[in-house]
Coordinates of N, CA, C and O in Angstrom, one line a residue:
M17 N 78.4 189.1 227.2 CA 78.5 189.2 225.8 C 79.8 188.6 225.3 O 80.8 188.9 225.8
K18 N 79.6 187.8 224.3 CA 80.8 187.0 223.8 C 81.1 187.6 222.4 O 80.3 187.8 221.6
M19 N 82.4 187.9 222.2 CA 82.9 188.4 220.9 C 83.6 187.3 220.2 O 84.3 186.5 220.7
K20 N 83.4 187.3 218.9 CA 84.0 186.3 218.0 C 85.2 187.0 217.4 O 85.2 188.1 216.9
T21 N 86.3 186.3 217.4 CA 87.5 186.8 216.8 C 88.0 185.8 215.8 O 87.7 184.6 215.9
K22 N 88.7 186.2 214.8 CA 89.2 185.3 213.8 C 90.7 185.6 213.6 O 91.1 186.8 213.4
N23 N 91.5 184.6 213.6 CA 92.9 184.7 213.3 C 93.1 184.8 211.8 O 92.5 184.0 211.1
I24 N 93.8 185.8 211.3 CA 94.1 185.9 209.9 C 95.4 185.2 209.6 O 96.4 185.5 210.2
T25 N 95.3 184.3 208.7 CA 96.5 183.5 208.3 C 97.0 184.1 207.0 O 96.3 184.9 206.3
T26 N 98.2 183.7 206.6 CA 98.8 184.2 205.3 C 97.9 183.7 204.2 O 97.6 184.5 203.3
L27 N 97.3 182.5 204.3 CA 96.4 182.1 203.3 C 95.2 182.9 203.2 O 94.7 183.3 202.1
D28 N 94.6 183.4 204.3 CA 93.4 184.3 204.3 C 93.8 185.6 203.7 O 93.0 186.2 202.9
L29 N 95.0 186.1 203.9 CA 95.4 187.4 203.4 C 95.6 187.3 201.9 O 95.1 188.2 201.1
K30 N 96.1 186.2 201.4 CA 96.3 186.0 199.9 C 94.9 185.9 199.3 O 94.7 186.5 198.2
K31 N 94.0 185.2 199.9 CA 92.6 185.1 199.4 C 92.0 186.5 199.3 O 91.3 186.8 198.3
S32 N 92.2 187.3 200.4 CA 91.6 188.6 200.4 C 92.1 189.5 199.3 O 91.3 190.2 198.7
I33 N 93.4 189.5 199.1 CA 94.0 190.3 198.1 C 93.6 189.8 196.7 O 93.3 190.6 195.8
S34 N 93.6 188.5 196.5 CA 93.2 188.0 195.2 C 91.8 188.3 194.9 O 91.4 188.4 193.7
R35 N 90.9 188.4 195.9 CA 89.5 188.7 195.6 C 89.3 190.2 195.2 O 88.3 190.5 194.7
S36 N 90.2 191.1 195.6 CA 89.9 192.5 195.4 C 91.1 193.1 194.6 O 92.1 193.4 195.1
P37 N 90.8 193.4 193.3 CA 91.8 194.1 192.5 C 92.2 195.5 193.1 O 93.4 195.9 193.0
L38 N 91.3 196.1 193.7 CA 91.6 197.4 194.3 C 92.6 197.3 195.4 O 93.5 198.1 195.5
R39 N 92.4 196.3 196.2 CA 93.4 196.1 197.3 C 94.7 195.7 196.8 O 95.8 196.2 197.3
L40 N 94.8 194.9 195.7 CA 96.0 194.6 195.1 C 96.7 195.8 194.6 O 97.9 196.0 194.7
G41 N 95.9 196.7 193.9 CA 96.5 197.9 193.4 C 97.0 198.8 194.5 O 98.1 199.4 194.3
L42 N 96.3 198.9 195.6 CA 96.8 199.7 196.7 C 98.0 199.2 197.3 O 98.8 199.9 197.8
L43 N 98.3 197.9 197.2 CA 99.5 197.3 197.7 C 100.6 197.5 196.7 O 101.8 197.8 197.1
L44 N 100.3 197.4 195.4 CA 101.4 197.6 194.4 C 101.9 199.0 194.2 O 103.0 199.2 193.8
I45 N 101.0 200.0 194.4 CA 101.4 201.4 194.2 C 102.6 201.8 195.1 O 103.6 202.3 194.5
P46 N 102.6 201.6 196.4 CA 103.7 201.9 197.2 C 105.0 201.1 196.8 O 106.1 201.7 196.8
L47 N 104.8 199.9 196.5 CA 106.0 199.1 196.1 C 106.6 199.6 194.8 O 107.8 199.7 194.7
T48 N 105.8 200.0 193.8 CA 106.3 200.5 192.6 C 107.0 201.9 192.8 O 108.1 202.1 192.3
L49 N 106.4 202.7 193.7 CA 107.1 204.0 194.0 C 108.4 203.8 194.7 O 109.4 204.5 194.4
A50 N 108.5 202.8 195.6 CA 109.7 202.5 196.3 C 110.8 202.0 195.3 O 111.9 202.4 195.3
A51 N 110.4 201.2 194.3 CA 111.3 200.7 193.3 C 111.8 201.8 192.4 O 113.0 201.9 192.1
L52 N 110.9 202.7 192.1 CA 111.4 203.9 191.2 C 112.3 204.8 192.0 O 113.3 205.3 191.5
A53 N 112.1 205.0 193.3 CA 112.9 205.8 194.1 C 114.3 205.2 194.3 O 115.3 206.0 194.4
L54 N 114.4 203.9 194.2 CA 115.7 203.3 194.4 C 116.4 203.1 193.1 O 117.6 202.6 193.1
S55 N 115.8 203.4 192.0 CA 116.4 203.2 190.7 C 117.6 204.2 190.4 O 117.5 205.3 190.9
P56 N 118.6 203.8 189.7 CA 119.8 204.7 189.5 C 119.3 206.0 188.8 O 119.9 207.1 189.1
A57 N 118.3 206.0 187.9 CA 117.9 207.2 187.2 C 117.3 208.2 188.2 O 117.5 209.4 188.0
A58 N 116.7 207.7 189.3 CA 116.1 208.7 190.3 C 117.2 209.4 191.0 O 117.0 210.5 191.6
W59 N 118.4 208.9 191.1 CA 119.5 209.5 191.8 C 120.5 210.2 190.9 O 121.5 210.8 191.4
A60 N 120.2 210.3 189.7 CA 121.1 211.0 188.7 C 121.1 212.5 189.1 O 120.2 213.1 189.6
N61 N 122.2 213.1 188.8 CA 122.4 214.6 189.1 C 121.4 215.4 188.2 O 121.3 215.1 187.0
P62 N 120.7 216.4 188.9 CA 119.9 217.2 188.0 C 120.8 218.1 187.1 O 121.9 218.3 187.4
P63 N 120.2 218.6 186.0 CA 121.0 219.4 185.2 C 121.4 220.7 185.9 O 120.7 221.1 186.8
D64 N 122.6 221.2 185.5 CA 123.0 222.5 186.1 C 122.0 223.6 185.8 O 121.6 223.7 184.7
Q65 N 121.7 224.4 186.8 CA 120.6 225.3 186.6 C 120.9 226.7 187.1 O 120.0 227.6 186.8
C66 N 122.0 227.0 187.7 CA 122.2 228.3 188.2 C 123.1 229.2 187.4 O 124.0 228.6 186.7
S67 N 123.0 230.5 187.6 CA 123.8 231.5 186.9 C 123.8 232.7 187.7 O 123.1 232.8 188.7
Q68 N 124.5 233.8 187.2 CA 124.4 235.1 187.9 C 123.0 235.5 188.1 O 122.7 236.1 189.1
A69 N 122.2 235.3 187.1 CA 120.8 235.8 187.2 C 119.9 235.1 188.2 O 118.9 235.5 188.6
T70 N 120.4 233.9 188.8 CA 119.7 233.2 189.8 C 119.5 234.2 191.0 O 118.4 234.1 191.7
L71 N 120.5 235.0 191.4 CA 120.4 235.9 192.5 C 119.9 237.2 191.8 O 120.6 237.9 191.2
N72 N 118.6 237.5 192.1 CA 118.0 238.7 191.5 C 116.9 239.2 192.4 O 116.0 238.4 192.7
G73 N 117.0 240.4 192.9 CA 115.9 241.0 193.7 C 116.4 241.3 195.1 O 117.6 241.3 195.4
A74 N 115.5 241.7 196.0 CA 115.8 242.1 197.4 C 115.8 240.9 198.3 O 114.9 240.0 198.2
Y75 N 116.8 240.8 199.2 CA 117.0 239.8 200.1 C 117.1 240.3 201.5 O 117.7 241.4 201.7
M76 N 116.6 239.6 202.5 CA 116.8 239.8 203.9 C 117.8 238.8 204.4 O 117.5 237.6 204.1
S77 N 118.9 239.2 205.0 CA 119.8 238.2 205.5 C 120.0 238.3 207.0 O 120.0 239.4 207.5
T78 N 120.3 237.2 207.6 CA 120.7 237.2 209.0 C 121.9 236.3 209.1 O 122.1 235.4 208.3
Q79 N 122.8 236.7 210.0 CA 124.0 235.9 210.2 C 124.4 236.0 211.7 O 124.1 237.0 212.4
S80 N 125.1 235.0 212.1 CA 125.6 235.0 213.5 C 126.8 234.2 213.6 O 127.1 233.4 212.7
G81 N 127.5 234.3 214.7 CA 128.7 233.6 215.0 C 129.6 234.4 215.9 O 129.2 235.1 216.8
T82 N 130.9 234.3 215.6 CA 131.9 235.0 216.5 C 132.9 235.8 215.6 O 133.2 235.3 214.5
L83 N 133.4 236.9 216.1 CA 134.4 237.7 215.4 C 135.5 238.0 216.4 O 135.2 238.6 217.5
N84 N 136.6 237.5 216.2 CA 137.7 237.6 217.2 C 137.3 237.1 218.6 O 137.6 237.6 219.6
G85 N 136.5 236.0 218.5 CA 136.1 235.3 219.8 C 134.9 236.0 220.4 O 134.4 235.5 221.5
L86 N 134.4 237.1 219.9 CA 133.2 237.8 220.5 C 132.0 237.5 219.7 O 132.0 237.3 218.5
P87 N 130.8 237.4 220.4 CA 129.6 237.1 219.7 C 129.2 238.2 218.7 O 129.3 239.4 218.9
L88 N 128.7 237.7 217.6 CA 128.2 238.6 216.5 C 126.9 238.2 216.0 O 126.6 237.0 215.8
A89 N 126.0 239.2 215.7 CA 124.7 239.0 215.0 C 124.6 240.1 214.1 O 125.0 241.3 214.3
Q90 N 124.0 239.8 212.9 CA 123.8 240.9 211.9 C 122.6 240.6 211.1 O 122.2 239.5 210.8
V91 N 121.9 241.7 210.7 CA 120.8 241.6 209.7 C 121.1 242.6 208.6 O 121.6 243.7 208.9
N92 N 120.7 242.3 207.4 CA 121.0 243.1 206.2 C 119.8 243.1 205.3 O 119.0 242.1 205.3
R93 N 119.6 244.1 204.6 CA 118.7 244.1 203.4 C 119.6 244.5 202.2 O 120.2 245.5 202.2
V94 N 119.7 243.5 201.3 CA 120.6 243.7 200.1 C 119.7 243.4 198.9 O 118.8 242.7 198.9
V95 N 120.2 244.0 197.8 CA 119.5 243.8 196.5 C 120.6 243.3 195.5 O 121.6 243.9 195.3
A96 N 120.3 242.1 194.9 CA 121.1 241.5 193.9 C 120.6 242.0 192.5 O 119.4 241.9 192.3
D97 N 121.5 242.4 191.6 CA 121.1 242.9 190.3 C 121.0 241.8 189.2 O 120.6 242.1 188.1
G98 N 121.3 240.5 189.6 CA 121.2 239.5 188.6 C 122.4 239.4 187.7 O 122.4 238.6 186.8
Q99 N 123.3 240.3 187.9 CA 124.5 240.4 187.0 C 125.8 240.3 187.7 O 126.9 240.6 187.2
G100 N 125.8 240.1 189.0 CA 127.0 240.0 189.8 C 127.2 241.1 190.8 O 128.3 241.2 191.4
G101 N 126.2 241.9 191.1 CA 126.4 243.0 192.0 C 125.3 243.0 193.1 O 124.2 242.7 192.9
F102 N 125.8 243.4 194.3 CA 124.9 243.5 195.5 C 125.1 244.9 196.0 O 126.2 245.5 196.1
V103 N 124.0 245.6 196.5 CA 124.0 246.8 197.3 C 123.0 246.7 198.4 O 122.0 245.9 198.3
G104 N 123.3 247.3 199.5 CA 122.3 247.3 200.6 C 122.8 248.0 201.8 O 123.7 248.8 201.8
S105 N 122.2 247.7 203.0 CA 122.5 248.3 204.3 C 122.2 247.2 205.4 O 121.5 246.2 205.1
G106 N 122.7 247.5 206.6 CA 122.5 246.5 207.6 C 122.8 247.1 209.0 O 123.2 248.2 209.2
T107 N 122.7 246.2 210.0 CA 123.0 246.5 211.4 C 123.8 245.2 211.9 O 123.3 244.1 211.7
V108 N 124.9 245.5 212.6 CA 125.7 244.4 213.2 C 125.9 244.7 214.6 O 126.0 245.9 215.0
V109 N 125.8 243.7 215.5 CA 126.1 243.8 216.9 C 127.2 242.8 217.2 O 127.1 241.6 217.0
V110 N 128.3 243.4 217.7 CA 129.4 242.6 218.2 C 129.6 242.8 219.7 O 129.9 243.9 220.1
N111 N 129.5 241.7 220.4 CA 129.6 241.8 221.9 C 128.8 242.9 222.5 O 129.3 243.6 223.4
G112 N 127.6 243.1 222.0 CA 126.7 244.2 222.5 C 126.9 245.6 222.0 O 126.1 246.5 222.3
V113 N 127.9 245.8 221.1 CA 128.1 247.1 220.5 C 127.4 247.1 219.1 O 127.7 246.3 218.2
V114 N 126.5 248.0 218.9 CA 125.7 248.1 217.7 C 126.3 249.1 216.7 O 126.7 250.2 217.1
T115 N 126.4 248.6 215.5 CA 126.9 249.4 214.4 C 126.0 249.4 213.2 O 125.7 248.3 212.8
V116 N 125.6 250.5 212.7 CA 124.7 250.6 211.5 C 125.7 250.6 210.3 O 126.6 251.4 210.3
I117 N 125.4 249.8 209.3 CA 126.2 249.8 208.1 C 125.3 250.5 207.0 O 124.4 249.8 206.5
P118 N 125.6 251.7 206.7 CA 124.8 252.5 205.8 C 124.9 252.0 204.3 O 123.9 252.1 203.6
L119 N 126.0 251.4 203.9 CA 126.1 251.0 202.5 C 127.0 249.7 202.4 O 128.1 249.7 202.9
I120 N 126.4 248.7 201.9 CA 127.1 247.4 201.6 C 127.1 247.3 200.1 O 126.1 247.5 199.4
T121 N 128.3 247.1 199.6 CA 128.5 246.8 198.2 C 129.3 245.6 198.0 O 130.3 245.4 198.8
A122 N 129.0 244.7 197.1 CA 129.7 243.5 196.9 C 129.5 243.0 195.5 O 128.6 243.4 194.8
T123 N 130.4 242.1 195.1 CA 130.2 241.4 193.8 C 130.1 239.9 194.1 O 130.6 239.4 195.1
Y124 N 129.4 239.2 193.2 CA 129.3 237.8 193.4 C 129.4 237.0 192.1 O 129.2 237.6 191.0
T125 N 129.7 235.8 192.3 CA 129.7 234.8 191.1 C 128.9 233.6 191.5 O 128.9 233.2 192.7
V126 N 128.1 233.1 190.6 CA 127.3 231.9 190.8 C 127.7 230.9 189.8 O 127.7 231.1 188.6
N127 N 128.1 229.7 190.3 CA 128.5 228.6 189.4 C 127.2 227.8 189.0 O 126.1 227.9 189.6
S128 N 127.3 227.0 187.9 CA 126.2 226.3 187.4 C 125.6 225.3 188.4 O 124.5 224.9 188.3
D129 N 126.5 224.8 189.4 CA 126.0 223.9 190.4 C 125.3 224.6 191.6 O 125.1 224.0 192.6
C130 N 125.1 225.9 191.5 CA 124.4 226.7 192.5 C 125.2 227.0 193.7 O 124.7 227.3 194.8
T131 N 126.5 226.9 193.6 CA 127.5 227.4 194.6 C 128.0 228.7 194.1 O 127.9 229.0 192.9
G132 N 128.6 229.5 195.0 CA 129.2 230.7 194.6 C 130.0 231.4 195.6 O 130.2 230.9 196.7
T133 N 130.5 232.6 195.3 CA 131.3 233.4 196.2 C 130.9 234.8 196.1 O 130.3 235.3 195.1
L134 N 131.1 235.5 197.2 CA 130.7 236.9 197.3 C 132.0 237.6 197.9 O 132.6 237.1 198.9
T135 N 132.3 238.8 197.4 CA 133.4 239.6 197.9 C 133.0 241.0 198.0 O 132.4 241.6 197.1
S136 N 133.3 241.6 199.2 CA 132.9 243.0 199.4 C 133.8 243.9 198.7 O 134.9 243.6 198.3
V137 N 133.2 245.1 198.4 CA 134.0 246.2 197.8 C 134.0 247.4 198.7 O 132.9 247.9 199.1
P138 N 135.1 247.9 199.3 CA 136.5 247.4 199.0 C 136.7 246.0 199.6 O 135.9 245.6 200.5
A139 N 137.7 245.4 199.2 CA 138.0 244.0 199.5 C 138.2 243.8 201.0 O 138.5 244.7 201.8
G140 N 138.0 242.6 201.5 CA 138.2 242.3 202.9 C 137.2 241.2 203.4 O 137.6 240.4 204.2
L141 N 136.0 241.2 202.9 CA 135.0 240.2 203.4 C 134.8 239.3 202.2 O 134.4 239.7 201.1
S142 N 134.9 238.0 202.5 CA 134.6 237.0 201.5 C 133.6 236.0 202.1 O 133.8 235.6 203.2
Q143 N 132.7 235.4 201.2 CA 131.8 234.4 201.7 C 131.7 233.4 200.6 O 131.7 233.7 199.4
N144 N 131.5 232.1 201.0 CA 131.0 231.1 200.0 C 129.6 230.8 200.3 O 129.1 231.0 201.5
F145 N 128.8 230.5 199.3 CA 127.4 230.3 199.5 C 126.9 229.2 198.6 O 127.5 228.8 197.6
V146 N 125.7 228.7 198.9 CA 124.9 227.8 198.1 C 123.5 228.5 198.0 O 122.9 228.9 199.0
V147 N 123.0 228.5 196.8 CA 121.7 229.2 196.5 C 120.7 228.1 195.9 O 121.1 227.2 195.2
K148 N 119.5 228.2 196.4 CA 118.4 227.4 195.8 C 118.3 227.7 194.3 O 118.5 228.9 193.9
D149 N 118.0 226.7 193.5 CA 118.0 227.0 192.0 C 117.0 228.0 191.6 O 117.1 228.5 190.5
D150 N 116.0 228.3 192.4 CA 115.1 229.4 192.0 C 115.5 230.7 192.6 O 114.8 231.7 192.4
G151 N 116.6 230.8 193.3 CA 117.1 232.0 193.9 C 116.4 232.5 195.1 O 116.7 233.6 195.6
S152 N 115.5 231.7 195.7 CA 114.7 232.2 196.8 C 115.4 232.2 198.1 O 115.0 232.8 199.1
Q153 N 116.5 231.4 198.2 CA 117.2 231.2 199.5 C 118.6 231.0 199.3 O 119.0 230.3 198.4
V154 N 119.5 231.6 200.2 CA 120.9 231.4 200.1 C 121.4 231.1 201.5 O 121.1 231.7 202.5
F155 N 122.3 230.1 201.6 CA 123.0 229.8 202.8 C 124.5 230.1 202.6 O 125.1 229.8 201.5
F156 N 125.1 230.8 203.5 CA 126.5 231.3 203.3 C 127.3 231.2 204.6 O 126.8 231.0 205.7
I157 N 128.6 231.2 204.4 CA 129.6 231.1 205.4 C 130.7 232.1 205.1 O 131.2 232.2 203.9
V158 N 131.2 232.9 206.1 CA 132.2 233.8 205.9 C 133.6 233.1 205.8 O 133.9 232.3 206.7
T159 N 134.3 233.4 204.8 CA 135.7 232.7 204.6 C 136.8 233.7 204.9 O 137.9 233.2 205.2
A160 N 136.5 235.0 204.9 CA 137.6 236.0 205.3 C 136.8 237.2 205.8 O 135.8 237.6 205.2
H161 N 137.3 237.8 206.9 CA 136.7 239.0 207.4 C 137.8 240.1 207.7 O 138.8 239.7 208.3
P162 N 137.6 241.3 207.3 CA 138.7 242.3 207.4 C 139.0 242.7 208.9 O 140.0 243.2 209.2
A163 N 138.1 242.4 209.8 CA 138.3 242.7 211.2 C 139.0 241.6 212.0 O 139.2 241.7 213.2
G164 N 139.2 240.4 211.4 CA 139.9 239.4 212.1 C 139.3 238.0 211.9 O 138.6 237.7 211.0
A165 N 139.6 237.1 212.9 CA 139.2 235.8 212.9 C 137.6 235.7 213.0 O 137.1 236.2 214.0
A166 N 137.0 235.0 212.1 CA 135.5 235.0 212.1 C 135.0 233.6 211.9 O 135.6 232.8 211.1
T167 N 134.0 233.2 212.6 CA 133.2 232.0 212.4 C 131.8 232.5 212.3 O 131.1 232.6 213.3
I168 N 131.4 232.8 211.1 CA 130.1 233.4 210.9 C 129.4 232.7 209.8 O 130.0 232.5 208.7
S169 N 128.1 232.4 210.0 CA 127.3 231.8 208.9 C 125.9 232.4 208.9 O 125.6 233.0 209.9
G170 N 125.2 232.2 207.9 CA 123.9 232.8 207.8 C 123.0 232.4 206.7 O 123.4 231.5 205.9
E171 N 121.9 233.1 206.5 CA 120.9 232.7 205.5 C 120.3 234.0 204.9 O 120.1 235.0 205.7
A172 N 120.1 234.0 203.7 CA 119.4 235.1 203.0 C 118.1 234.6 202.3 O 118.2 233.5 201.7
V173 N 117.0 235.3 202.5 CA 115.8 234.9 201.9 C 115.3 236.1 201.0 O 115.3 237.2 201.4
R174 N 114.9 235.7 199.7 CA 114.4 236.7 198.8 C 113.1 237.2 199.3 O 112.2 236.5 199.6
I175 N 112.9 238.6 199.4 CA 111.7 239.2 199.9 C 111.0 239.8 198.8 O 109.8 240.2 198.9
S176 N 111.6 240.0 197.6 CA 111.0 240.6 196.5 C 111.9 240.3 195.2 O 113.1 240.3 195.3
K177 N 111.2 240.1 194.1 CA 112.0 239.8 192.9 C 112.4 241.2 192.2 O 113.1 241.2 191.3
K178 N 111.8 242.3 192.7 CA 112.2 243.6 192.2 C 113.6 243.9 192.6 O 113.9 243.7 193.8
S179 N 114.3 244.5 191.8 CA 115.7 244.9 192.1 C 115.8 246.4 192.6 O 116.8 247.0 192.3
N180 N 114.8 246.9 193.2 CA 114.9 248.2 193.7 C 114.4 248.3 195.2 O 113.9 247.4 195.7

C-alpha cells in the first residue's frame, strides 16, 4: 500500500488561510490577546482595594519555622472582627513540646495595598502580612517574637465569613 504525502509550503499555508475566514479568525484571536496582554494598560496597578474590613470572619492558620533554633509548628483558629481586632486559640509545638494557647488576642492594620501588620496583646509578637483583596487568604511572617529569635512564616485561610 502506497501513501501519498504532500509537502506544505508557505504559499500553500497562505492560500489555506486566505480561503477560510474562520481559520484566519482563529489565528488572529491569540495574536490579539497576546498584544493586549503586553500593552501598558494591562500592566497598570489595580486600584487600592483593602481596608480593615478586608479581614473579617473566622480563619484557620498554620505556621512553621524555628524559635531560638528549635523547630516550631503552630495551628490557630482566629476570628477577625473587620475593625482591627483578632481573638482565637491555638496549639504550638516547639521541639516536640506541645502547648495549648487558650486565648489569642491581637490588633491589626490593613493598608490599601493589601499589606498589613499584626501585634499581639500584650505586646511581644509582631507579624507583617499580605492579604488577598477579598480577604480569603493571608500570608504572614513573624517580625518579632517574645520568646526570642524567630524565623516563622505561615498562611491563614478564611473558613467562615461569620465573626463568631
